[in-house]
Amino acid sequence: MEACADLPFDVQLHRVPFFLEPDYAPGYRESHQTRMVRKFGSAERFEAFKKGHGLVPRAAEVGVEWTEQQLSARVQSSTLRSHRLVQWASKRHGNGAAEALYTAMGRRHFSESGVLDDLEMLMAAAGEVDAIDVEKARAFLGSDEGVKAIL
């Protein structure tokens, strides 16, 4: 959003849920490597894609320090909980809180191998956002509120 600061109009970001793997059931998990080999059809094709894509060097260009080891250590899971939590934070606390939560969840997932379906990881990320009451967030995720809106 900093890039928009000099524009002669206001810009607001609103996240819309998107499932990369809509068939993942809550609780299902698989390694990043397994998912990518399935997606690309072979380990060789996945490796060729990674070399051509250059995610790690491109991230470094914008100040994000990732390693191939960090990215490979990720565990893929359903993102329903994380999408619900971001939408809840946005509705209750505004886009600023939702973006701070999204950033904390992203760091925990991409840099620390946190699982986006893991309740405790999500609560730890929520705990990083001053506006969010972690127990209220936990209670929300313990309900079925917001599920239909995400699906």
XYZ file of C-alpha atoms in Angstrom, residues 11 14-15 17 19-20 23 26 41 48 70 91 95-96 98 108-109 120-121 124 131-132 150:
23
model
C -6.779 2.896 -2.341
C -9.787 -6.148 0.293
C -8.699 -9.788 0.312
C -10.465 -15.984 -0.546
C -8.362 -21.931 -2.737
C -5.330 -23.293 -4.560
C -10.483 -30.367 -2.486
C -9.973 -29.654 6.927
C 3.563 -34.474 -13.047
C 12.664 -27.103 -13.946
C 12.268 -22.843 3.960
C -15.054 -7.271 9.334
C -8.418 -3.857 6.600
C -5.352 -2.729 8.560
C -6.573 -8.015 8.410
C 4.748 -18.115 9.695
C 3.785 -20.251 6.681
C -2.349 -22.719 17.291
C -0.319 -21.229 14.445
C -0.053 -17.087 17.387
C -6.515 -5.140 17.564
C -7.287 -8.868 17.730
C -15.715 -18.482 2.227
